CSV table of C-alpha atoms in Angstrom, one decimal:
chain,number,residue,atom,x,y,z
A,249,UNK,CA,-39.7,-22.1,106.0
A,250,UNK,CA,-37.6,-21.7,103.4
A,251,UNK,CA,-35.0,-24.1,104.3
A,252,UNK,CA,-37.8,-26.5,105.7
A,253,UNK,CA,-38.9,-26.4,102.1
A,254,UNK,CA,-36.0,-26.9,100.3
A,255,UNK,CA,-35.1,-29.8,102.5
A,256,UNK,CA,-38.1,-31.4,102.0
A,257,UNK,CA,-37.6,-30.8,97.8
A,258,UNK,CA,-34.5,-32.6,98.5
A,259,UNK,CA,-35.4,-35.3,99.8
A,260,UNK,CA,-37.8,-37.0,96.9
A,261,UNK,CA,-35.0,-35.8,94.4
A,262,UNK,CA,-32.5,-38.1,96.4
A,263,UNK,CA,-34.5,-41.0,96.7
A,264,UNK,CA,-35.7,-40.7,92.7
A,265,UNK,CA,-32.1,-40.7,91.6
A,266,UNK,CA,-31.5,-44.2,92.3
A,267,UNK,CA,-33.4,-45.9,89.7
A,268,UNK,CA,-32.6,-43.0,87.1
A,269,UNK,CA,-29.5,-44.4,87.5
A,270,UNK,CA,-30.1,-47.8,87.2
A,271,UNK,CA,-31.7,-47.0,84.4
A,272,UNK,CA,-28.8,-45.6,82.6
A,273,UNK,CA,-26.4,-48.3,83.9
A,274,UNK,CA,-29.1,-51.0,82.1
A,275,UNK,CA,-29.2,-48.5,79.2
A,276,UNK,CA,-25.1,-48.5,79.0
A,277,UNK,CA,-23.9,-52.1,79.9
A,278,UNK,CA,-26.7,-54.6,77.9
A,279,UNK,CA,-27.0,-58.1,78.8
A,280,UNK,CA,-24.5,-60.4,78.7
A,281,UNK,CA,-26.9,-62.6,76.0
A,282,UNK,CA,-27.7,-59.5,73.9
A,283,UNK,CA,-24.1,-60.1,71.4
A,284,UNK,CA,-24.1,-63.3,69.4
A,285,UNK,CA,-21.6,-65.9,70.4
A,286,UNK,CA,-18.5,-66.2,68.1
A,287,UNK,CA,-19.5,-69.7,67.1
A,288,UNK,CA,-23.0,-68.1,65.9
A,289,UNK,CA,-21.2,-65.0,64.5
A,290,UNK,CA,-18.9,-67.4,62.2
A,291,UNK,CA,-22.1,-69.2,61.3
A,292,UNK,CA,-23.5,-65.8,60.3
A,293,UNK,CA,-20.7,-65.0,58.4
A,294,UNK,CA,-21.0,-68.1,56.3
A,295,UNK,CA,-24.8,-68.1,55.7
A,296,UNK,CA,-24.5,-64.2,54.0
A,297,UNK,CA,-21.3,-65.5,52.1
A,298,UNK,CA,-23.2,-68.5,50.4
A,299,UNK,CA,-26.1,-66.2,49.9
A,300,UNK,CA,-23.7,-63.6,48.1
A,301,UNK,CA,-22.0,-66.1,45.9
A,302,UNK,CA,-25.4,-67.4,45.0
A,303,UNK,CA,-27.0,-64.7,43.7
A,304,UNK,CA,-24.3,-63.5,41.9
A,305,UNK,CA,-23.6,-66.9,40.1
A,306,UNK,CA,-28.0,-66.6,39.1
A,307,UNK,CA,-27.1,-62.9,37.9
A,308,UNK,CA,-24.1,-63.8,35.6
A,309,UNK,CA,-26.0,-66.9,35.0
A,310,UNK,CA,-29.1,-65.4,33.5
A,311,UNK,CA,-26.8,-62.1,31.8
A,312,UNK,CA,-25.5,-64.7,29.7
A,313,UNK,CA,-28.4,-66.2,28.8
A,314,UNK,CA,-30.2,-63.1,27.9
A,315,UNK,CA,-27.1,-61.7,26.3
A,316,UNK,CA,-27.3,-60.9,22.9
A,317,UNK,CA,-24.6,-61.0,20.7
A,318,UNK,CA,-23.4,-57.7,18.7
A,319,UNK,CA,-24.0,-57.4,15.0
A,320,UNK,CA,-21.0,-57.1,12.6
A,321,UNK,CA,-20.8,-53.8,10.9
A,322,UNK,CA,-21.4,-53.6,7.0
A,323,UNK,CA,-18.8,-54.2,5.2
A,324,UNK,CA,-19.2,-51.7,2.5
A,325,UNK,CA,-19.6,-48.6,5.4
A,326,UNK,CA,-16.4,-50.3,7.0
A,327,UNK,CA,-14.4,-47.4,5.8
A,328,UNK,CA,-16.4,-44.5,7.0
A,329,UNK,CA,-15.9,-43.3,10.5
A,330,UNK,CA,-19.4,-43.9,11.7
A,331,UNK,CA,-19.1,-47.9,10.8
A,332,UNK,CA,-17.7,-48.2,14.1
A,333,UNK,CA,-20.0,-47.9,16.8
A,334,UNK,CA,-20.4,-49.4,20.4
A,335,UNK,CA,-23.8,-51.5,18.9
A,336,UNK,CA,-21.8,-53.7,16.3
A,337,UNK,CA,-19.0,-55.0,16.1
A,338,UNK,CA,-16.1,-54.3,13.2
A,339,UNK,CA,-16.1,-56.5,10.2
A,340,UNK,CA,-12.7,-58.8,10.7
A,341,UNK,CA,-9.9,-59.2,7.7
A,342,UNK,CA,-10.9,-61.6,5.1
A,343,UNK,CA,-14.8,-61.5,5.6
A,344,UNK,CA,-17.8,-60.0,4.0
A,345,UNK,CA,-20.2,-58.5,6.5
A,346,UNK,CA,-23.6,-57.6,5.5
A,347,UNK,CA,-26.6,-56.6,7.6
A,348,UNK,CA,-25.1,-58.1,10.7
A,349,UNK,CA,-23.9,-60.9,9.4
A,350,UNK,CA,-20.3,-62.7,8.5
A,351,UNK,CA,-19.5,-64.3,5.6
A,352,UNK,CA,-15.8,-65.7,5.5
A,353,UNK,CA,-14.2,-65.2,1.7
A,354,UNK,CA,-13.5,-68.4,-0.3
A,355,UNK,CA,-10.1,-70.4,1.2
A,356,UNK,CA,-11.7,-69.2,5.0
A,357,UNK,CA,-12.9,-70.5,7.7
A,358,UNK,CA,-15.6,-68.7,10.5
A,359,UNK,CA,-13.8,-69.4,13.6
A,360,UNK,CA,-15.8,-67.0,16.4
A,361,UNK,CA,-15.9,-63.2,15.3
A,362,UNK,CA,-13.0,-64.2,12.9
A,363,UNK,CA,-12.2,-66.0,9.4
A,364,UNK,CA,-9.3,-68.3,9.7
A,365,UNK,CA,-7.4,-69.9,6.9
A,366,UNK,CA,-9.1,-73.1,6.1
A,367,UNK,CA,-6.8,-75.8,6.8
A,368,UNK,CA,-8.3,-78.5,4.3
A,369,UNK,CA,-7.9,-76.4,1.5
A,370,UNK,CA,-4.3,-75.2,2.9
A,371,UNK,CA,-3.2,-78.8,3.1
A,372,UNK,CA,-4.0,-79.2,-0.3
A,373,UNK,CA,-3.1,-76.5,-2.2
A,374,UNK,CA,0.4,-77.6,-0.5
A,375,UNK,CA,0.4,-81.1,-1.8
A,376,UNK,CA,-0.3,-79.7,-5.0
A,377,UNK,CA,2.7,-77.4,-4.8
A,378,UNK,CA,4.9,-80.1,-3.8
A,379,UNK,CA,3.8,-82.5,-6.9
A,380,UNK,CA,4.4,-79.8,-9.4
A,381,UNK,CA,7.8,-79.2,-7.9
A,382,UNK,CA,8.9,-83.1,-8.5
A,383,UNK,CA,7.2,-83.5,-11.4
A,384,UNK,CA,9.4,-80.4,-13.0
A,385,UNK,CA,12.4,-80.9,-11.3
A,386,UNK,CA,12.7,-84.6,-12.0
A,387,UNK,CA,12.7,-83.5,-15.6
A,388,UNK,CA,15.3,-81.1,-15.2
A,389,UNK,CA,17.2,-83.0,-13.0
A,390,UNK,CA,17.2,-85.7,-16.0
A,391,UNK,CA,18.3,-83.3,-18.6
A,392,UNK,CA,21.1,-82.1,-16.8
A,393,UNK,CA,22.2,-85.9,-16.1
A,394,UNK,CA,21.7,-86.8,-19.3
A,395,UNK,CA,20.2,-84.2,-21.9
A,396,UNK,CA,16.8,-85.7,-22.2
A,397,UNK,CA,13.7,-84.6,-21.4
A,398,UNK,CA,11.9,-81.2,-21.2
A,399,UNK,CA,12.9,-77.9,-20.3
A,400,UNK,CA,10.2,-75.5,-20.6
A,401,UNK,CA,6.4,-76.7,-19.6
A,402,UNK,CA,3.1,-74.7,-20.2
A,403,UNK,CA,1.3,-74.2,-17.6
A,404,UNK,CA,-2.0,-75.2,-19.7
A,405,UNK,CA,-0.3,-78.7,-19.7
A,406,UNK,CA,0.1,-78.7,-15.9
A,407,UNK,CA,-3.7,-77.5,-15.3
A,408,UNK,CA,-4.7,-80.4,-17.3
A,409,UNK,CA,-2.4,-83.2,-15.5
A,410,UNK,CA,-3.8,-81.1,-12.0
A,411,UNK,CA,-8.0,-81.9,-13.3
A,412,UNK,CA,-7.3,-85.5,-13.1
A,413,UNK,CA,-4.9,-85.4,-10.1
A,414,UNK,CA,-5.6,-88.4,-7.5
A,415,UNK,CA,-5.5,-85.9,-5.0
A,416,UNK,CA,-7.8,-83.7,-5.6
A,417,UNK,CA,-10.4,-87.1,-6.1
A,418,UNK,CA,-9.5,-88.0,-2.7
A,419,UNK,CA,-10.3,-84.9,-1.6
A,420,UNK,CA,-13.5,-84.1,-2.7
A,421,UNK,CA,-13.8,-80.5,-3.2
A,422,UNK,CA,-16.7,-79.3,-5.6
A,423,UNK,CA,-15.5,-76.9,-8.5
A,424,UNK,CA,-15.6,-73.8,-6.8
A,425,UNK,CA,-13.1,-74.7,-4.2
A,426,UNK,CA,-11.3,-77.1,-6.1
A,427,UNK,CA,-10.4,-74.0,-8.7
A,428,UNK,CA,-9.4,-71.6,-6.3
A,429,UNK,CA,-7.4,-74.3,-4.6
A,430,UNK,CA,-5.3,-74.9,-7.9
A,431,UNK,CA,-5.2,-71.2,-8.2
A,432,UNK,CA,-3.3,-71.0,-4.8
A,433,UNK,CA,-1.2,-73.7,-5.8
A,434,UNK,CA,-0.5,-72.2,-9.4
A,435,UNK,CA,0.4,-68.5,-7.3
A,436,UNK,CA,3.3,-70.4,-5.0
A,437,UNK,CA,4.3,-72.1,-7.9
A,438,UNK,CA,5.1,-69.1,-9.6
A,439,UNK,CA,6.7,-67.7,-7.3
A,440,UNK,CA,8.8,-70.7,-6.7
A,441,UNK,CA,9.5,-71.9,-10.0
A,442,UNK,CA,11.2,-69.9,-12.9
A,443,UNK,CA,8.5,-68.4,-15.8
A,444,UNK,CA,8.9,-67.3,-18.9
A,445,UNK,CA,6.2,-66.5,-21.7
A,446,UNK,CA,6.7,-67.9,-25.2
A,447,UNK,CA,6.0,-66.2,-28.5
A,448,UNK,CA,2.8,-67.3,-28.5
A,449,UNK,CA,1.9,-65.8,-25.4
A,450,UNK,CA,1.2,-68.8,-23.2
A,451,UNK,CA,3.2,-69.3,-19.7
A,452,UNK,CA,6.1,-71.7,-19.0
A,453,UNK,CA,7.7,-73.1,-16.0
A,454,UNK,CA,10.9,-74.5,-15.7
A,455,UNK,CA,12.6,-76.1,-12.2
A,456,UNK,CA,15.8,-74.0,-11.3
A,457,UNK,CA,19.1,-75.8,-11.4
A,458,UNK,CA,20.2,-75.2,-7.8
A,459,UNK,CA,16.8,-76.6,-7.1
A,460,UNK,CA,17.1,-79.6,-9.8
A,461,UNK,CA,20.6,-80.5,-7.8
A,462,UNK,CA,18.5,-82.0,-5.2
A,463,UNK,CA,16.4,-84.7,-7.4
A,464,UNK,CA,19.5,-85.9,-8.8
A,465,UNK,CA,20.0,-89.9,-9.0
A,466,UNK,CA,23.2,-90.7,-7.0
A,467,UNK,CA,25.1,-92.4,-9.8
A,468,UNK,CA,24.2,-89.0,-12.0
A,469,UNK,CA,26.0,-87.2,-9.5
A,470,UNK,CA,28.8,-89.7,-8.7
A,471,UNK,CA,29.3,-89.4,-12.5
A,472,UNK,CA,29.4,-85.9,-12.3
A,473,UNK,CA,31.7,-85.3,-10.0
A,474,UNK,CA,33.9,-87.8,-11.1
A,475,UNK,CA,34.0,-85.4,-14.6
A,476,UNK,CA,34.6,-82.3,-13.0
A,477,UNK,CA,37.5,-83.4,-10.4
A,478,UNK,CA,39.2,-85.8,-13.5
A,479,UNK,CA,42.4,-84.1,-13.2
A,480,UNK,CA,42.8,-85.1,-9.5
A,481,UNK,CA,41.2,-88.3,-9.4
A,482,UNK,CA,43.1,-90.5,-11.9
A,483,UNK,CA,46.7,-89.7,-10.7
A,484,UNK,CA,45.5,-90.2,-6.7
A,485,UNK,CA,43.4,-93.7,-7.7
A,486,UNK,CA,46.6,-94.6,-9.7
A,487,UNK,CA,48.7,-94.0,-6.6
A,488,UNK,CA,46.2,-95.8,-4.5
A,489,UNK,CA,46.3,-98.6,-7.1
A,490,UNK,CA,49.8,-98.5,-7.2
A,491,UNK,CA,50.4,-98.6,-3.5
A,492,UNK,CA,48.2,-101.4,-2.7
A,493,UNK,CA,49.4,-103.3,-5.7
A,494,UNK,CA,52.8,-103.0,-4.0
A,495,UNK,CA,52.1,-103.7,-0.4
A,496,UNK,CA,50.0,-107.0,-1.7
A,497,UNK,CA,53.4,-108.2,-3.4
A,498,UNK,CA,55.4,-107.1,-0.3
A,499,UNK,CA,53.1,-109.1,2.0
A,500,UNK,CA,53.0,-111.9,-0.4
A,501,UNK,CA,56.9,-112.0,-0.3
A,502,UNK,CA,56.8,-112.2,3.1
A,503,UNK,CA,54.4,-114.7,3.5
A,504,UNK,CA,56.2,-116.9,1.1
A,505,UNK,CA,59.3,-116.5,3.0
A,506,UNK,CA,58.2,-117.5,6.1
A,507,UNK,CA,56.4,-120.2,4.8
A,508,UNK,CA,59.0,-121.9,3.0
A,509,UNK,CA,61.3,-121.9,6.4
A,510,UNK,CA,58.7,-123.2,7.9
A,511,UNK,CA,58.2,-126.3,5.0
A,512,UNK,CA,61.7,-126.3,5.1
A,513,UNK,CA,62.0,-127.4,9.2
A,514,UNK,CA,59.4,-129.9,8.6
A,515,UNK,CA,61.2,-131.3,5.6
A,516,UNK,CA,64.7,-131.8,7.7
A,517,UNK,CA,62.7,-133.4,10.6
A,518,UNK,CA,61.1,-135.6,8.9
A,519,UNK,CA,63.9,-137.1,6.9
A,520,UNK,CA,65.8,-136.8,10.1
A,521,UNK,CA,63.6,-139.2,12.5
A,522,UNK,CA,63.1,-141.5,8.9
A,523,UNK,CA,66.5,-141.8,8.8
A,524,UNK,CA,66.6,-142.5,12.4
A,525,UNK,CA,64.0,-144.6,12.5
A,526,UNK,CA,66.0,-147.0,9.6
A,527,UNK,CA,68.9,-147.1,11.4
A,528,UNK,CA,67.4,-148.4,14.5
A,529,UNK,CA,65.4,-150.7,13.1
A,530,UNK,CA,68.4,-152.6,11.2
A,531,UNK,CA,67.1,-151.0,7.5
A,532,UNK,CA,63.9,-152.7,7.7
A,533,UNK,CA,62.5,-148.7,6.7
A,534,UNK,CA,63.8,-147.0,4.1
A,535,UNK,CA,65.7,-144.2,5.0
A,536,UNK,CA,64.8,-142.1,2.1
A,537,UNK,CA,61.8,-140.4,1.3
A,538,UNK,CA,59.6,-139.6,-2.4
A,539,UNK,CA,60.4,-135.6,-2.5
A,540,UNK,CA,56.7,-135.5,-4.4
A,541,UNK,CA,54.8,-137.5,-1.8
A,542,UNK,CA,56.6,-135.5,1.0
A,543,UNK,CA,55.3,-132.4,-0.8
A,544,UNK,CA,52.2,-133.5,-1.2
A,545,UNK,CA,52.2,-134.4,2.7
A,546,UNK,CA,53.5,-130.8,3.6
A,547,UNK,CA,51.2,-128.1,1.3
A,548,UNK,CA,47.7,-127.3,1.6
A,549,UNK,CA,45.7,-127.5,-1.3
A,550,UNK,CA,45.4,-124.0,-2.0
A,551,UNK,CA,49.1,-124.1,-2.0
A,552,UNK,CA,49.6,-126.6,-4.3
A,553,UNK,CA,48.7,-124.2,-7.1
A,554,UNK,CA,51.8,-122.2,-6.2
A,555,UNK,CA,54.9,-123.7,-7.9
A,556,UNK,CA,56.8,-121.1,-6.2
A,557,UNK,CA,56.4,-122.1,-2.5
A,558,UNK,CA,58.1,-126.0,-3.1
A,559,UNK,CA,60.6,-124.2,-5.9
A,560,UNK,CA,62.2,-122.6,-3.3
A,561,UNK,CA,61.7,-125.4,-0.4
A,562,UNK,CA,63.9,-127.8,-3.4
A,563,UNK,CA,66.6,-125.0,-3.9
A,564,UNK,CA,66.9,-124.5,0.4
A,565,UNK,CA,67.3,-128.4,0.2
A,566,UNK,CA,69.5,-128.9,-2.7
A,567,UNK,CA,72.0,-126.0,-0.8
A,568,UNK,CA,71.7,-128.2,2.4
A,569,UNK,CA,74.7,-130.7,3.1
A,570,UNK,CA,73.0,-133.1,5.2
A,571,UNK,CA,70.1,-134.1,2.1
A,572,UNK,CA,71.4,-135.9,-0.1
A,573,UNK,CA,68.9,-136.1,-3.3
A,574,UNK,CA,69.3,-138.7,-6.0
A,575,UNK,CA,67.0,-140.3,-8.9
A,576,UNK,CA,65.6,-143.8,-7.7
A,577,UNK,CA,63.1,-146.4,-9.0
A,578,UNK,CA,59.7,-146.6,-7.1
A,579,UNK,CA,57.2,-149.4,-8.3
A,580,UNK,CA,58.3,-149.0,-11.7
A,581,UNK,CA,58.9,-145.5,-12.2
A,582,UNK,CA,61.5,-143.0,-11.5
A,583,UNK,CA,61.3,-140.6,-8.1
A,584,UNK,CA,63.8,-138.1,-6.6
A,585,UNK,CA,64.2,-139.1,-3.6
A,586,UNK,CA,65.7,-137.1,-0.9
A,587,UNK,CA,67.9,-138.7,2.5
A,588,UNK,CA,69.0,-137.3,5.7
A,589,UNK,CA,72.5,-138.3,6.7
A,590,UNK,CA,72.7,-139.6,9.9
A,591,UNK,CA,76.3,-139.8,10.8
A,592,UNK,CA,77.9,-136.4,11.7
A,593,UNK,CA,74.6,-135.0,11.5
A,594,UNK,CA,74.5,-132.2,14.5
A,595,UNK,CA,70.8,-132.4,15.0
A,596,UNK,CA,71.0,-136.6,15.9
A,597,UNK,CA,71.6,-136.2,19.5
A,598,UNK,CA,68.4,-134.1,19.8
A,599,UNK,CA,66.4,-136.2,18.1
A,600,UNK,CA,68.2,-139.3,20.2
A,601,UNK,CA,67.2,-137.6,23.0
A,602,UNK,CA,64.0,-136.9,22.2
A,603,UNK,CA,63.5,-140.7,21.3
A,604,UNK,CA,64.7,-142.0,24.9
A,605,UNK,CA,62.2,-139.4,26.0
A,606,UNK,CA,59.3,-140.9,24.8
A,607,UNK,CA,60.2,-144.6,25.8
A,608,UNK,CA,60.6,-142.9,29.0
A,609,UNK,CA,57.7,-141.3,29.3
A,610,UNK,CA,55.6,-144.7,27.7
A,611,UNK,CA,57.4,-147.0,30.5
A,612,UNK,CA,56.1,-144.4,33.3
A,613,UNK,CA,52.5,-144.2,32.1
A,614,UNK,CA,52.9,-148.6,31.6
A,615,UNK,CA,54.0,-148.7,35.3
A,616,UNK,CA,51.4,-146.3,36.4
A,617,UNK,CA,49.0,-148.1,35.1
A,618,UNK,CA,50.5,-152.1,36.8
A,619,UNK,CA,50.0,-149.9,39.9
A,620,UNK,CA,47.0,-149.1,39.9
A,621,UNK,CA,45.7,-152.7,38.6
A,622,UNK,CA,47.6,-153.8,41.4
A,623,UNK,CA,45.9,-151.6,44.2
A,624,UNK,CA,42.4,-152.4,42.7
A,625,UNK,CA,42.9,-156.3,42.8
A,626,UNK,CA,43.9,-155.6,46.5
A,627,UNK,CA,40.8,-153.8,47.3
A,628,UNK,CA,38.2,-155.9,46.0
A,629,UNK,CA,38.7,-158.8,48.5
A,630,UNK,CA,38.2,-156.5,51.3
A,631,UNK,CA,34.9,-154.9,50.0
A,632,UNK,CA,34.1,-158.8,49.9
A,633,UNK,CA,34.9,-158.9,53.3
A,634,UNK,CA,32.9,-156.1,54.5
C-alpha cells in the first residue's frame, strides 16, 4: 500500500514538472524582441547625449546670468589679515577701493578687476619728454658748436613754454590730467637730464654733452673734427694734393706726346699726297702748303688754346729732312709755308701705290656698273615679250 501510494504520488509530481520547467526556460532565455536593436540602441545613445549637453549648456547658461560679481575689498582694511576673504575680492595695485567699489588712481585705466596705465596720457607725457629733450639739447648742441646760446634753463621757464604747448591743445585734457601729465613728463625729465639748483633756490636743467653730440649740425661736426685731427689732416690732403697734381701733369705729358705724333703723321701725309698730287698734275697745284691753315685744318678748337701742342708739331717738322719750310708771299702777305720733297722720298712708292689702288678700284666699280646697265637693257625686251 505503501508502494502503491508512493507510486501514485509520483506520478502527478512527474507530469507537473514539465511546465515548471518551461517556466524557468521562458524565465532564463527572454524573447528574442525583448533587447533593443543596435540601430535603436545608437539612437538611444544619441537622444540622452543631446539631452545631457542641453541641460548643462541651460545650467551654465542661467549660473552666469544669475551670477553676481564679488565686491572689492576696502582699501583702507587692505592691510589687515581679515581684508581677505572668500566674499570680496582684493583691492588691485594702483586703485582705491571703497565699499565694494574700484576707483583707478589718476594716470589709470579700469581694465576688468585691474587698473592699467592709461595709454593717452602715457603717449603724451612721452611727446612731452621728447620736446623738452630737443628743445635743450639743440641749445647745447649750439653752444658747443659755436658758444652761443643757453646753458642752464629753469624749469619755471619750461612749465611756462609746456601751458601753451600745441600738444597738449590737441590733446584736450582738462587741468587735472593735464597737470599730472606734465608732472610725469617733468619726473623723466629729471631723471634724464642733468639738474642743478641755483642760489636762488629755483631748479635748472641742462642737456648732457654726450647727449648734445647727437643734435649736432653736420658741418659743426665736420668742423670739429677737422680741429681735432689738424695735425694729420693737412700733411695727408697735401700729399693727396700733391699726388694728383703730379699724376694730372704726367697724364697731360702723355697725352701731349701722343698727340703731337699723331698731328705729326697727318702733317707728312698730307704734304706728301700735295706734293704728289703737283707733280702729277704738271704743277697746276701747288706743292706747298700754309703751315697756319694746315694747323688750323689739324687741331680741335679746344686745342687751339694750347700753343704747346703745334710748338712741338713745328720743332718734329723743322728736324725732319724731307719738309722743307721757307717764308713765301700769299695774297699779299707773308706765310711759312712748308713742302714735302718728292724725289728720294722713301714713303713715295707707298703713296704711288696707294694712288694706282684707287684708280683701280674706281675702274672696277665703273665696269660693274656698264655691266649691269648692259644686263638690264637686255632684259627689258623680253619682259616686252612675255
Amino acid at each position: 500500500m505503501s508502494s502503491t501510494r508512493s507510486g501514485r504520488h509520483r506520478r502527478p509530481s512527474s507530469s507537473s514538472s514539465v511546465p515548471s520547467n518551461s517556466l524557468l526556460k521562458s524565465i532564463k532565455e527572454p524573447p528574442h524582441n525583448f533587447f533593443p536593436s543596435k540601430d535603436e540602441f545608437l539612437r538611444l545613445v544619441a537622444v540622452l547625449a543631446i539631452a545631457s549637453s542641453v541641460a548643462v549648456c541651460c545650467n551654465i547658461f542661467f549660473t552666469l546670468i544669475n551670477r553676481q560679481p564679488k565686491p572689492f575689498c576696502d582699501s583702507h582694511n587692505s592691510h589687515s589679515p581679515d581684508s581677505i576673504s572668500d566674499f570680496c575680492e582684493p583691492c588691485p595695485i594702483n586703485g582705491e577701493c571703497n565699499q565694494g567699489k574700484l576707483e583707478c588712481v589718476r594716470g589709470y585705466r579700469k581694465h576688468g578687476k585691474l587698473c592699467v596705465e592709461d595709454g593717452d596720457i602715457n603717449e603724451t607725457a612721452k611727446k612731452l619728454l621728447k620736446w623738452i629733450e630737443i628743445h635743450l639739447c639743440e641749445a647745447q648742441a649750439q653752444f658747443l658748436c659755436d658758444g652761443l646760446g643757453a646753458v642752464w634753463v629753469r624749469e619755471d621757464d619750461i612749465w611756462k613754454e609746456l601751458d601753451g604747448h600745441d600738444l597738449v591743445q590737441n590733446v584736450g585734457l582738462d587741468n587735472g590730467t593735464f597737470m599730472y601729465t606734465k608732472q610725469r613728463a617733468m619726473d623723466a625729465v629729471g631723471r634724464l637730464l642733468e639738474t642743478r639748483t641755483d642760489p636762488h633756490g629755483i631748479k635748472e636743467l641742462k642737456c648732457p654733452d654726450s647727449l648734445a653730440e647727437h643734435y649736432k649740425p653736420v658741418a659743426c661736426r665736420i668742423r670739429q673734427w677737422l680741429s681735432e685731427h689738424a695735425l694729420i689732416v693737412f700733411p695727408v690732403s697735401t700729399l693727396l694734393i700733391g699726388c694728383t697734381v703730379l699724376f694730372w701733369k704726367v697724364r697731360q705729358r702723355q697725352y701731349i706726346s701722343s698727340r703731337v705724333e699723331e698731328l705729326y703723321h697727318q702733317v707728312c701725309e698730307i704734304l706728301e699726297d700735295n706734293a704728289l698730287l703737283s707733280k702729277r698734275e704738271n704743277g697746276e697745284c701747288e706743292p706747298w702748303v700754309v703751315a697756319s691753315r694746315l694747323r688750323d685744318h689739324l687741331l680741335l678748337p679746344r686745342e687751339r688754346k694750347n700753343p704747346v701742342l703745334w710748338k712741338k708739331v713745328e720743332e718734329l717738322v723743322q728736324e725732319d729732312s724731307r719738309v722743307d719750310r721757307y717764308p713765301k708771299l700769299v695774297k699779299g702777305e707773308s706765310k711759312v709755308v712748308w713742302e714735302w720733297q718728292v724725289e728720294g722720298s722713301l714713303s713715295s712708292s707707298k703713296v704711288r701705290k696707294k694712288v694706282e689702288a684707287n684708280k683701280l678700284k674706281s675702274t672696277e666699280d665703273i665696269s660693274i656698273n656698264s655691266d649691269q646697265l648692259h644686263r638690264t637693257l637686255k632684259a627689258e625686251p623680253k619682259a616686252l615679250i612675255f
